[in-house]
Coordinates of C-alpha atoms in Angstrom, one line a residue:
Chain A
M773 CA 0.1 0.2 0.1
L774 CA 3.0 2.3 0.7
S775 CA 4.2 2.2 -2.7
E776 CA 0.7 2.5 -4.4
L777 CA 1.0 5.9 -2.2
K778 CA 3.8 7.6 -3.4
E779 CA 2.8 6.7 -7.1
L780 CA 0.1 9.2 -5.5
W781 CA 1.9 11.2 -4.8
K782 CA 3.3 11.7 -7.7
F783 CA 0.3 12.9 -9.2
R784 CA -0.6 14.5 -7.4
E785 CA -0.3 17.3 -10.1
L786 CA -2.9 15.8 -11.6
L787 CA -5.5 15.4 -9.6
L788 CA -4.9 18.8 -8.7
T789 CA -5.8 19.4 -12.2
M790 CA -8.8 16.5 -12.6
V791 CA -10.5 18.4 -9.3
Q792 CA -10.8 21.5 -11.5
R793 CA -11.9 20.6 -14.4
E794 CA -14.9 18.5 -12.7
I795 CA -15.8 21.7 -10.6
K796 CA -15.3 23.7 -13.9
I797 CA -18.0 21.1 -16.2
R798 CA -20.0 20.4 -13.6
Y799 CA -21.9 24.0 -13.4
K800 CA -19.8 24.2 -17.4
N801 CA -23.5 24.6 -19.5
S802 CA -25.8 26.4 -17.7
A803 CA -27.0 29.9 -16.5
L804 CA -26.8 30.0 -12.6
G805 CA -23.4 27.8 -12.7
F806 CA -22.2 27.2 -9.1
L807 CA -25.5 29.1 -7.5
W808 CA -27.0 25.7 -8.4
S809 CA -24.6 23.6 -5.5
M810 CA -26.4 26.4 -2.5
L811 CA -29.9 26.8 -4.5
N812 CA -30.6 22.4 -5.2
P813 CA -30.4 22.5 -1.6
L814 CA -32.3 25.3 -0.2
I815 CA -35.2 24.9 -2.0
T816 CA -35.7 20.6 -1.4
V817 CA -35.1 22.1 3.0
L818 CA -37.3 24.4 2.4
V819 CA -40.6 22.2 1.4
M820 CA -38.4 19.6 4.0
S821 CA -39.0 22.6 7.1
F822 CA -42.8 23.8 5.9
I823 CA -44.0 19.5 5.7
F824 CA -41.2 18.9 9.3
Q825 CA -43.1 21.8 11.5
N826 CA -46.5 21.9 9.9
F827 CA -47.6 18.0 9.3
L828 CA -45.0 16.4 11.0
G829 CA -46.1 18.1 14.4
N830 CA -43.1 20.6 14.7
D831 CA -45.2 23.3 14.9
Q832 CA -42.7 24.7 18.0
V833 CA -39.9 24.5 16.5
H834 CA -37.9 27.7 15.1
S835 CA -35.6 27.8 13.2
A836 CA -36.8 24.4 11.5
T837 CA -35.1 25.2 8.6
A838 CA -31.7 25.6 10.1
Y839 CA -32.3 22.1 11.6
I840 CA -32.5 21.0 9.0
L841 CA -29.4 21.9 6.6
A842 CA -27.2 21.2 9.3
A843 CA -28.5 17.8 8.8
Y844 CA -29.0 17.6 4.9
L845 CA -26.1 19.1 3.6
P846 CA -23.0 16.5 4.9
F847 CA -25.9 14.4 3.4
T848 CA -26.1 15.5 0.0
F849 CA -22.8 15.5 0.6
F850 CA -22.0 11.1 1.0
Q851 CA -25.2 10.7 -1.2
L852 CA -23.6 12.3 -4.2
C853 CA -19.9 10.8 -3.7
L854 CA -21.4 7.6 -3.4
M855 CA -23.4 8.1 -7.0
D856 CA -20.9 10.3 -8.1
S857 CA -18.5 7.4 -7.9
A858 CA -20.1 5.0 -9.3
Q859 CA -19.9 6.1 -12.9
T860 CA -16.1 7.1 -12.5
I861 CA -14.1 4.9 -14.0
L862 CA -16.9 3.6 -16.4
I863 CA -16.7 7.2 -17.8
A864 CA -12.7 7.5 -18.3
M865 CA -13.1 3.8 -19.7
P866 CA -11.2 5.2 -22.7
L867 CA -9.0 7.3 -21.7
I868 CA -7.3 4.0 -19.1
K869 CA -7.3 2.1 -22.0
K870 CA -4.4 4.1 -23.9
I871 CA -2.6 5.8 -20.8
Y872 CA -1.5 5.0 -17.5
L873 CA -2.3 6.5 -14.4
P874 CA -3.2 5.4 -11.2
R875 CA -7.0 4.2 -11.4
E876 CA -7.5 5.6 -7.7
I877 CA -6.9 9.3 -9.2
L878 CA -10.4 8.4 -10.5
P879 CA -13.3 8.7 -7.7
I880 CA -10.2 10.6 -5.6
A881 CA -10.9 13.6 -7.8
S882 CA -14.4 13.3 -7.6
V883 CA -14.8 13.2 -4.1
I884 CA -12.6 16.1 -3.4
S885 CA -14.7 17.8 -6.2
N886 CA -18.6 17.0 -3.7
F887 CA -15.8 17.8 -0.8
I888 CA -15.6 21.5 -2.1
H889 CA -18.4 21.8 -2.8
L890 CA -19.2 20.8 0.6
L891 CA -17.4 23.2 1.8
M892 CA -18.5 26.4 0.1
A893 CA -22.4 25.1 1.3
L894 CA -21.8 25.2 4.9
L895 CA -20.3 28.7 4.0
M896 CA -23.5 29.0 2.5
F897 CA -25.2 28.2 5.0
F898 CA -23.4 30.2 7.9
L899 CA -23.9 33.5 5.7
F900 CA -27.6 32.0 5.5
M901 CA -27.6 31.3 9.8
T902 CA -26.6 35.3 9.5
V903 CA -29.3 36.6 7.0
V904 CA -31.7 34.8 9.8
Y905 CA -30.9 36.2 12.7
L906 CA -30.7 39.4 11.8
V907 CA -34.2 39.7 10.0
H908 CA -35.4 37.4 12.8
P909 CA -33.7 37.1 16.0
G910 CA -33.2 33.7 17.7
V911 CA -31.1 30.9 16.7
W912 CA -27.5 32.6 16.7
P913 CA -25.1 31.1 14.1
F914 CA -22.3 30.4 16.1
Q915 CA -21.8 28.1 18.4
W916 CA -18.4 27.2 20.1
T917 CA -18.9 23.8 19.2
S918 CA -18.9 24.6 16.5
I919 CA -14.6 24.1 16.1
Y920 CA -15.3 20.8 16.3
L921 CA -16.7 21.0 12.4
P922 CA -12.8 19.8 10.9
L923 CA -12.9 16.2 12.9
L924 CA -17.0 16.1 12.0
L925 CA -15.4 16.4 8.1
L926 CA -13.2 14.6 8.5
I927 CA -14.5 11.6 9.4
N928 CA -17.9 12.1 6.5
L929 CA -14.4 12.2 4.4
A930 CA -12.9 9.2 5.3
L931 CA -16.4 7.0 5.0
S932 CA -17.5 8.7 2.1
L933 CA -14.1 8.3 0.1
G934 CA -13.8 4.2 1.5
L935 CA -17.2 3.6 0.0
S936 CA -16.5 5.6 -3.2
F937 CA -12.9 3.6 -3.8
Y938 CA -15.8 0.1 -3.1
I939 CA -18.4 1.2 -5.4
S940 CA -16.0 2.8 -7.9
A941 CA -14.3 -0.3 -8.5
F942 CA -17.8 -3.2 -8.1
N943 CA -19.9 -1.0 -10.3
T944 CA -17.0 -1.3 -13.5
F945 CA -17.0 -5.2 -13.1
Y946 CA -21.2 -5.0 -11.9
E947 CA -23.9 -2.3 -13.2
D948 CA -26.0 -3.2 -10.7
I949 CA -24.1 -1.6 -8.2
K950 CA -25.2 2.0 -9.0
Y951 CA -28.8 1.0 -9.1
L952 CA -28.1 -0.9 -5.7
V953 CA -26.0 2.4 -4.2
G954 CA -29.1 4.2 -5.3
V955 CA -32.2 3.0 -3.5
L956 CA -29.6 2.7 -0.1
T957 CA -28.7 5.7 0.1
Y958 CA -32.4 7.0 -0.6
L959 CA -33.0 4.5 2.5
M960 CA -30.3 5.3 4.4
F961 CA -31.7 9.3 4.3
F962 CA -35.0 8.1 6.4
M963 CA -32.3 6.0 8.6
C964 CA -30.8 9.1 9.8
P965 CA -31.8 12.0 12.3
I966 CA -32.7 14.9 9.2
L967 CA -36.6 15.1 9.2
Y968 CA -36.5 14.0 12.9
F969 CA -34.9 14.6 15.8
E970 CA -33.0 12.3 17.6
E971 CA -34.3 12.4 21.1
R972 CA -37.6 11.0 18.6
V973 CA -36.1 8.5 18.5
A974 CA -35.0 7.6 21.9
N975 CA -38.3 8.9 23.5
S976 CA -40.4 6.0 20.8
T977 CA -42.9 3.4 22.3
L978 CA -40.5 0.6 20.6
N979 CA -37.3 2.2 21.9
I980 CA -38.8 1.9 25.3
Q981 CA -39.6 -1.7 24.7
W982 CA -35.8 -2.6 23.8
G983 CA -34.7 -1.3 26.4
G984 CA -32.9 1.7 24.3
R985 CA -31.1 0.0 22.1
L986 CA -32.9 0.9 19.4
Y987 CA -31.5 3.8 19.9
M988 CA -28.1 2.7 20.4
L989 CA -28.7 0.5 17.1
M990 CA -29.1 3.1 15.2
N991 CA -26.3 4.8 16.5
L992 CA -23.9 2.4 15.3
N993 CA -24.9 3.9 12.4
P994 CA -22.0 6.2 11.0
V995 CA -24.4 8.2 8.9
F996 CA -26.7 8.9 11.6
A997 CA -23.9 9.8 14.5
L998 CA -23.1 11.9 12.0
S999 CA -25.3 14.0 10.7
N1000 CA -26.5 14.0 14.6
A1001 CA -23.4 15.4 16.0
Y1002 CA -23.3 18.3 13.1
R1003 CA -26.7 19.2 14.1
K1004 CA -25.9 19.4 18.1
L1005 CA -22.3 21.2 17.5
L1006 CA -23.6 23.7 14.1
I1007 CA -26.7 25.6 16.7
A1008 CA -27.9 25.7 20.0
P1009 CA -29.7 22.0 20.5
I1010 CA -33.8 22.7 21.5
K1011 CA -36.3 21.4 23.5
V1012 CA -38.0 18.9 21.0
P1013 CA -41.8 17.7 21.0
V1014 CA -41.7 14.3 21.7
N1015 CA -46.0 13.2 22.4
G1016 CA -47.1 16.9 22.4
Q1017 CA -45.2 17.3 24.9
M1018 CA -41.2 19.5 25.5
V1019 CA -38.9 17.4 25.7
D1020 CA -34.7 18.5 27.0
P1021 CA -32.7 17.8 24.7
L1022 CA -29.6 15.3 25.0
P1023 CA -26.5 16.2 25.1
L1024 CA -24.3 14.4 22.0
D1025 CA -22.7 11.0 23.2
W1026 CA -19.3 11.5 21.8
R1027 CA -18.6 7.3 22.4
Y1028 CA -20.9 7.3 18.8
V1029 CA -18.8 9.9 17.0
W1030 CA -15.2 7.9 17.5
W1031 CA -16.9 5.2 16.5
A1032 CA -18.2 6.2 13.3
A1033 CA -14.5 7.5 13.2
F1034 CA -12.9 4.1 13.5
V1035 CA -15.1 2.6 11.3
S1036 CA -15.2 5.0 8.5
V1037 CA -11.3 4.6 8.8
V1038 CA -11.3 0.9 8.7
I1039 CA -13.5 1.8 6.0
L1040 CA -11.1 3.9 3.5
V1041 CA -8.0 1.8 4.4
T1042 CA -10.1 -1.8 3.4
G1043 CA -11.5 0.1 0.7
Y1044 CA -8.3 1.9 -0.6
S1045 CA -6.7 -2.3 -0.9
T1046 CA -9.8 -3.6 -2.4
F1047 CA -9.3 -1.3 -4.5
N1048 CA -5.8 -2.1 -5.5
K1049 CA -6.6 -5.1 -5.8
L1050 CA -8.6 -5.4 -8.3
K1051 CA -7.5 -1.6 -10.4
W1052 CA -5.3 -3.7 -13.0
R1053 CA -8.3 -5.9 -14.0
F1054 CA -10.7 -2.4 -15.1
V1055 CA -9.5 -2.0 -18.7
E1056 CA -9.8 -5.6 -19.2
R1057 CA -13.1 -6.2 -18.7
P1058 CA -16.1 -7.9 -20.8
Chain B
M553 CA 25.8 2.4 -25.3
S554 CA 24.7 2.2 -21.4
K555 CA 21.0 0.6 -20.2
P556 CA 18.6 0.0 -22.8
A557 CA 15.9 1.7 -23.0
I558 CA 13.5 -1.0 -22.9
V559 CA 13.7 -4.6 -21.9
V560 CA 11.0 -7.2 -22.4
S561 CA 11.7 -10.3 -21.1
E562 CA 9.5 -13.6 -21.3
L563 CA 6.3 -11.3 -21.7
S564 CA 2.8 -13.2 -21.3
K565 CA 0.0 -11.8 -21.4
Q566 CA -3.7 -14.1 -21.4
F567 CA -7.6 -12.5 -21.4
N568 CA -9.7 -14.4 -19.4
V569 CA -13.0 -12.5 -22.1
N570 CA -16.9 -14.3 -19.7
T571 CA -18.2 -16.1 -23.0
S572 CA -21.3 -15.6 -21.8
G573 CA -21.7 -11.2 -22.2
A574 CA -22.5 -11.2 -18.8
N575 CA -22.4 -7.9 -17.2
S576 CA -25.2 -8.4 -14.2
L577 CA -24.5 -9.3 -10.9
K578 CA -28.1 -11.9 -10.9
T579 CA -26.6 -13.9 -14.2
A580 CA -23.0 -13.7 -12.0
L581 CA -24.9 -15.1 -8.9
L582 CA -27.5 -17.2 -11.0
W583 CA -25.3 -18.9 -13.0
W584 CA -21.4 -19.5 -11.5
K585 CA -21.9 -22.6 -11.9
R586 CA -21.7 -22.5 -15.6
R587 CA -19.6 -19.7 -15.8
Q588 CA -17.2 -19.9 -19.2
R589 CA -14.4 -18.3 -19.5
T590 CA -12.5 -18.5 -22.9
E591 CA -9.2 -17.5 -22.2
Y592 CA -6.6 -15.7 -25.1
K593 CA -2.9 -15.8 -25.0
V594 CA -2.2 -12.9 -27.0
L595 CA 1.2 -12.6 -26.0
R596 CA 3.0 -16.2 -25.3
G597 CA 6.7 -14.9 -24.1
I598 CA 8.1 -13.1 -25.9
S599 CA 11.9 -11.1 -25.2
F600 CA 13.2 -8.4 -27.1
D601 CA 15.6 -4.6 -26.1
V602 CA 15.7 -1.3 -27.0
A603 CA 18.5 0.6 -27.6
R604 CA 18.6 4.6 -26.7
G605 CA 17.9 6.2 -29.7
E606 CA 17.0 3.2 -31.6
C607 CA 13.7 2.6 -33.6
V608 CA 11.4 -0.2 -34.1
A609 CA 9.2 -1.0 -35.8
V610 CA 6.5 -3.8 -34.7
V611 CA 4.8 -5.6 -37.5
G612 CA 2.2 -8.3 -38.0
R613 CA -1.5 -9.6 -38.7
N614 CA -4.0 -8.6 -37.5
G615 CA -4.4 -9.8 -33.8
A616 CA -0.9 -10.6 -33.9
G617 CA -1.1 -9.1 -30.5
K618 CA 0.7 -6.1 -31.6
S619 CA -1.1 -3.9 -30.1
T620 CA -1.2 -5.4 -26.6
L621 CA 2.7 -5.2 -27.1
L622 CA 2.1 -1.7 -26.6
S623 CA -0.5 -1.1 -24.1
L624 CA 1.4 -3.3 -21.5
L625 CA 5.2 -1.2 -22.2
A626 CA 2.3 2.2 -22.1
R627 CA 1.2 0.1 -18.1
V628 CA -2.4 0.5 -19.5
Y629 CA -2.3 -3.2 -18.4
K630 CA -0.2 -5.8 -15.4
P631 CA 1.5 -8.3 -17.6
T632 CA 0.0 -12.2 -16.8
A633 CA 4.1 -13.1 -16.2
G634 CA 7.2 -12.2 -17.8
S635 CA 8.2 -8.0 -17.3
V636 CA 8.5 -4.4 -19.0
S637 CA 11.3 -2.5 -17.9
I638 CA 11.1 1.1 -19.3
H639 CA 14.0 3.6 -18.2
G640 CA 12.9 6.8 -19.4
R641 CA 10.0 9.3 -19.6
V642 CA 6.8 7.3 -22.3
A643 CA 4.9 9.5 -24.2
P644 CA 2.3 7.1 -25.8
L645 CA 0.5 7.4 -28.7
L646 CA -1.9 4.8 -28.7
E647 CA -4.8 6.3 -30.2
L648 CA -4.3 10.4 -32.1
G649 CA -7.4 12.3 -28.9
A650 CA -7.8 10.2 -26.4
G651 CA -8.0 12.0 -23.1
F652 CA -9.7 15.2 -25.0
H653 CA -13.0 15.6 -22.9
P654 CA -14.8 17.1 -25.4
D655 CA -16.5 20.4 -23.1
L656 CA -13.3 22.0 -22.6
T657 CA -11.3 23.7 -24.9
G658 CA -8.3 22.9 -26.4
L659 CA -6.1 24.9 -24.5
E660 CA -7.5 23.1 -21.0
N661 CA -7.0 20.2 -22.9
I662 CA -3.4 20.6 -23.7
Y663 CA -2.7 21.2 -19.9
F664 CA -4.3 18.1 -18.7
N665 CA -3.2 15.7 -21.5
S666 CA 0.6 17.0 -20.9
I667 CA -0.4 16.9 -16.7
I668 CA -1.3 13.1 -17.0
L669 CA 2.2 12.6 -19.9
G670 CA 3.3 13.5 -17.3
L671 CA 4.2 17.8 -17.1
T672 CA 4.2 20.1 -14.1
R673 CA 1.5 23.2 -15.2
K674 CA 4.7 25.2 -15.0
E675 CA 6.6 22.6 -18.0
V676 CA 2.8 23.0 -19.9
A677 CA 2.6 26.5 -19.0
E678 CA 5.7 27.8 -20.4
R679 CA 5.1 24.9 -24.2
V680 CA 1.7 25.5 -24.5
D681 CA 2.5 28.0 -27.1
R682 CA 4.3 26.0 -29.6
I683 CA 2.1 22.7 -28.4
V684 CA -0.1 25.3 -30.4
E685 CA 1.8 26.6 -32.9
F686 CA 2.5 23.2 -33.9
S687 CA -0.9 21.8 -34.3
E688 CA -1.7 24.7 -36.9
L689 CA -5.2 25.2 -34.8
R690 CA -4.8 28.7 -33.8
D691 CA -7.7 29.9 -33.2
H692 CA -9.1 27.4 -33.1
V693 CA -7.9 26.2 -29.1
T694 CA -10.3 28.2 -27.7
A695 CA -13.2 26.1 -28.3
P696 CA -14.2 23.2 -27.0
T697 CA -12.5 19.9 -28.2
R698 CA -16.1 18.6 -29.0
T699 CA -16.1 20.8 -31.9
F700 CA -12.9 19.8 -33.4
S701 CA -13.0 17.4 -36.4
S702 CA -10.7 14.0 -36.5
G703 CA -7.8 15.9 -38.2
M704 CA -7.8 18.8 -36.0
L705 CA -7.9 15.9 -32.9
A706 CA -5.1 14.1 -34.1
R707 CA -3.1 17.3 -34.7
L708 CA -3.3 18.6 -31.9
G709 CA -2.7 15.1 -29.9
F710 CA 0.6 14.8 -31.9
A711 CA 1.7 18.1 -30.2
I712 CA 1.0 17.3 -27.7
A713 CA 3.3 14.2 -27.3
I714 CA 5.8 15.4 -29.2
H715 CA 6.2 18.7 -26.7
V716 CA 6.0 16.8 -23.4
D717 CA 10.3 16.0 -23.2
A718 CA 9.0 12.5 -23.1
E719 CA 12.8 10.3 -23.9
I720 CA 10.8 6.5 -25.3
L721 CA 7.2 7.3 -27.9
L722 CA 5.1 4.8 -27.9
V723 CA 3.2 4.9 -31.5
D724 CA 0.1 2.5 -32.5
E725 CA -0.4 3.5 -35.6
V726 CA -1.0 6.4 -35.5
L727 CA 0.2 9.1 -38.3
A728 CA -2.4 8.4 -41.1
V729 CA -4.5 10.7 -39.7
G730 CA -3.2 14.6 -41.3
D731 CA -3.1 15.6 -44.8
F732 CA 0.4 15.7 -46.3
D733 CA 1.8 18.0 -45.3
F734 CA 1.0 17.2 -41.5
E735 CA 1.9 14.0 -42.3
R736 CA 5.4 15.3 -43.7
K737 CA 6.2 17.4 -40.6
C738 CA 5.0 14.8 -38.2
F739 CA 7.9 12.8 -40.3
A740 CA 10.4 15.9 -39.9
K741 CA 9.4 16.3 -36.3
I742 CA 10.1 12.5 -35.6
D743 CA 13.5 12.5 -37.5
E744 CA 14.7 15.6 -35.2
F745 CA 13.3 13.8 -32.3
R746 CA 15.7 10.5 -33.3
A747 CA 18.7 13.3 -33.9
N748 CA 18.1 14.3 -30.0
G749 CA 18.7 11.0 -29.0
G750 CA 15.0 9.7 -28.7
T751 CA 13.7 5.9 -28.7
I752 CA 10.9 4.6 -30.5
L753 CA 9.1 2.4 -31.2
F754 CA 6.0 1.8 -33.2
V755 CA 2.8 -0.2 -34.7
S756 CA 2.9 -0.2 -39.0
H757 CA 0.9 -1.8 -41.3
N758 CA 2.4 0.7 -44.1
M759 CA 5.8 -0.4 -45.2
Q760 CA 7.1 1.8 -46.8
A761 CA 6.6 4.3 -43.6
V762 CA 8.6 1.2 -41.6
R763 CA 11.8 0.7 -44.1
R764 CA 11.7 4.4 -43.8
V765 CA 12.3 4.5 -40.1
A766 CA 12.9 2.0 -38.7
D767 CA 16.1 0.7 -37.9
R768 CA 15.0 -2.9 -36.7
C769 CA 11.8 -4.9 -36.9
V770 CA 10.4 -7.7 -34.6
W771 CA 7.5 -9.8 -36.3
L772 CA 4.9 -10.5 -34.4
H773 CA 2.8 -13.3 -35.2
Q774 CA 0.7 -15.3 -33.2
G775 CA 2.4 -14.1 -29.9
Q776 CA 5.4 -14.6 -30.2
I777 CA 8.5 -13.4 -32.4
R778 CA 8.3 -14.8 -35.1
M779 CA 12.1 -12.8 -36.6
I780 CA 13.8 -10.5 -35.3
G781 CA 16.5 -8.0 -37.9
K782 CA 16.6 -5.4 -40.3
P783 CA 13.5 -3.9 -42.0
D784 CA 15.1 -5.4 -45.1
E785 CA 15.4 -8.9 -44.6
V786 CA 12.0 -8.8 -42.3
I787 CA 9.6 -7.2 -44.7
P788 CA 10.1 -9.0 -47.3
L789 CA 9.7 -12.7 -45.5
Y790 CA 7.0 -11.3 -43.8
E791 CA 4.6 -10.4 -47.1
S792 CA 5.4 -13.0 -48.8
T793 CA 4.3 -15.3 -46.1
P794 CA 0.4 -16.8 -47.6
L795 CA -2.2 -15.5 -45.7
D796 CA -3.1 -18.6 -43.2
R797 CA -6.6 -18.3 -41.8
A798 CA -6.8 -19.6 -38.5
T799 CA -5.5 -16.7 -37.1
P800 CA -7.4 -15.9 -34.3
A801 CA -8.9 -12.5 -33.4

C-alpha cells in the first residue's frame, strides 16, 4: 500500500487538475453555475421544513430550516459522493485504456470535488443563518462547538472516500451496484436524524420496549451519528416536542462519534486496498 | 551504449473473456456454476530489447498481439507473466485524442493531457505556445474539443505528445490521419526527435513507413516473435508469407 501511496503522490498535480476540471465541467453549460450547489439543497430544505413544521408536529420548533440544513448538507455530500463515484471508472474507460494513470485518482478526484461543494455549501449555510438572525433574531448562528466541524468533516470524508473506492471498483464489473447504491442511500436518508430529532428515536415506544437498544443500534450507523453530531454542534440544541410534550435535548454522545470515526477509517483502508487489488482488471472487463 | 531503453523479457499476456457476456450481478449469482471462460493467450513469452536512440517497428497480422504489446509497455495492462522495464519518460500515442474531454477547450485539454503525461503546470505553460503553433489550430484552441474534426484532434494529440520531452515514444498506427503536409511535418519532427537521441517503438501496417524510419523490425506472429532483424530482411519474408486464416482474432 505504501508504494501505491507514493505513486499517488507523484501524480498529485494530475489530481489537482482533475478536481479543477470536474468543478469546471459540472456547471459549464448552466446559466446559474455554481449557485446550483446551494440553490438545490435550499429549495429542498424549504419544502422539507414546511412539512416538518406543519405536518410532523414540530410547530413549536423555530428555524426548522437551520436544523434540517445542518444535517442535510453533509448527507447530500455523502450521497453525491457515492452516486458519482459509481461511474467514475466507466466514464474514464476510454482514457485509462490508452494511457497510464493511477486509477484511484478518478474516485478521489470525484470525492474531493464534492467535498469542495460541501465546504461552499457550509459557508452559505453560515451566511444564511446570519441573514436569518438579522431578520428574525432567534438562534445565534455561531456556536463555540462549531470548532469540532473539521473533525466531523474529516470523518465524513474518510467514510465517503472509503465507500467510493468500493463502489467505483465493483460498479466497473457489475453495473447493478449503482442502482443498489441509489436505493440504499435513499433509504439511508430516512434512517438518519434529518427529518426528525434523535430525541424522537430515544423516546419512541419501540425504543422503550427494547430497553434503549433501538437508539443504540441506530447510532451505530456512522451516518446517523454524524448527522446528529453536525446538528448538535452547529446549532444550539433546543427542546424537542415528543408526544405533545417538550423534552430536553440529549447531550451529544461522543462515544458514537468516535465509533463512526473508527468505522470510517476501517472502511477507508480496506476500500483502498480492495480497489488496488481490482484496479488492473478494470481495462480487461468484458 | 548504456542501459537499453526498453527491456521486455518473457512477457506473456492472457485475457479471460467471459463468453456468457454477462455483466450483471444477477447473472453472476445465478449462473456462477456454468460460467464459461475462454482464455486468449495474446502474448506467449516474448523477449527483446530496444536500445537508446533506436527506432523499432513491430509488424504482424491483425491479432498478432502488437497493440497488446504497446499497451503493456504503456502500463495500461499488467503482464500475466514476465516483465517490462522502461528507462525514461514515455509518451504513448496509442490513439490520438484519447483523454480529451469534449466539453473543455483545446487549451484546457493541452494542460490536462500534458499533465497526465507527466509535466507540471509550469512546464506546460512554457510550451503551450509551441504546442498550439505546431498543431496549426490557431484560434480553434479556445473552442471545446467536441467541435474539432478528427484531423484537428489528431494534430493536437501529436503536438502534445511530441512536446512533453519524452525519451521514448510508443506509437500505434496513428500517423496516417493528418493531411499530406502535416504527415511530412510529423516525420520531420520524428527525425528531429531521433536526432536528439529519442527512442521509438511503433506499430504499423504501412511497410513503406517501416522501411523509412525503422532501424529494426520485430515480427510478431500469434503472440510470439517470428523474427527480429533489419527491415530489409524481415519485410520481404513477412510480405511473402501466405495468408493463413487460422489466426485467432
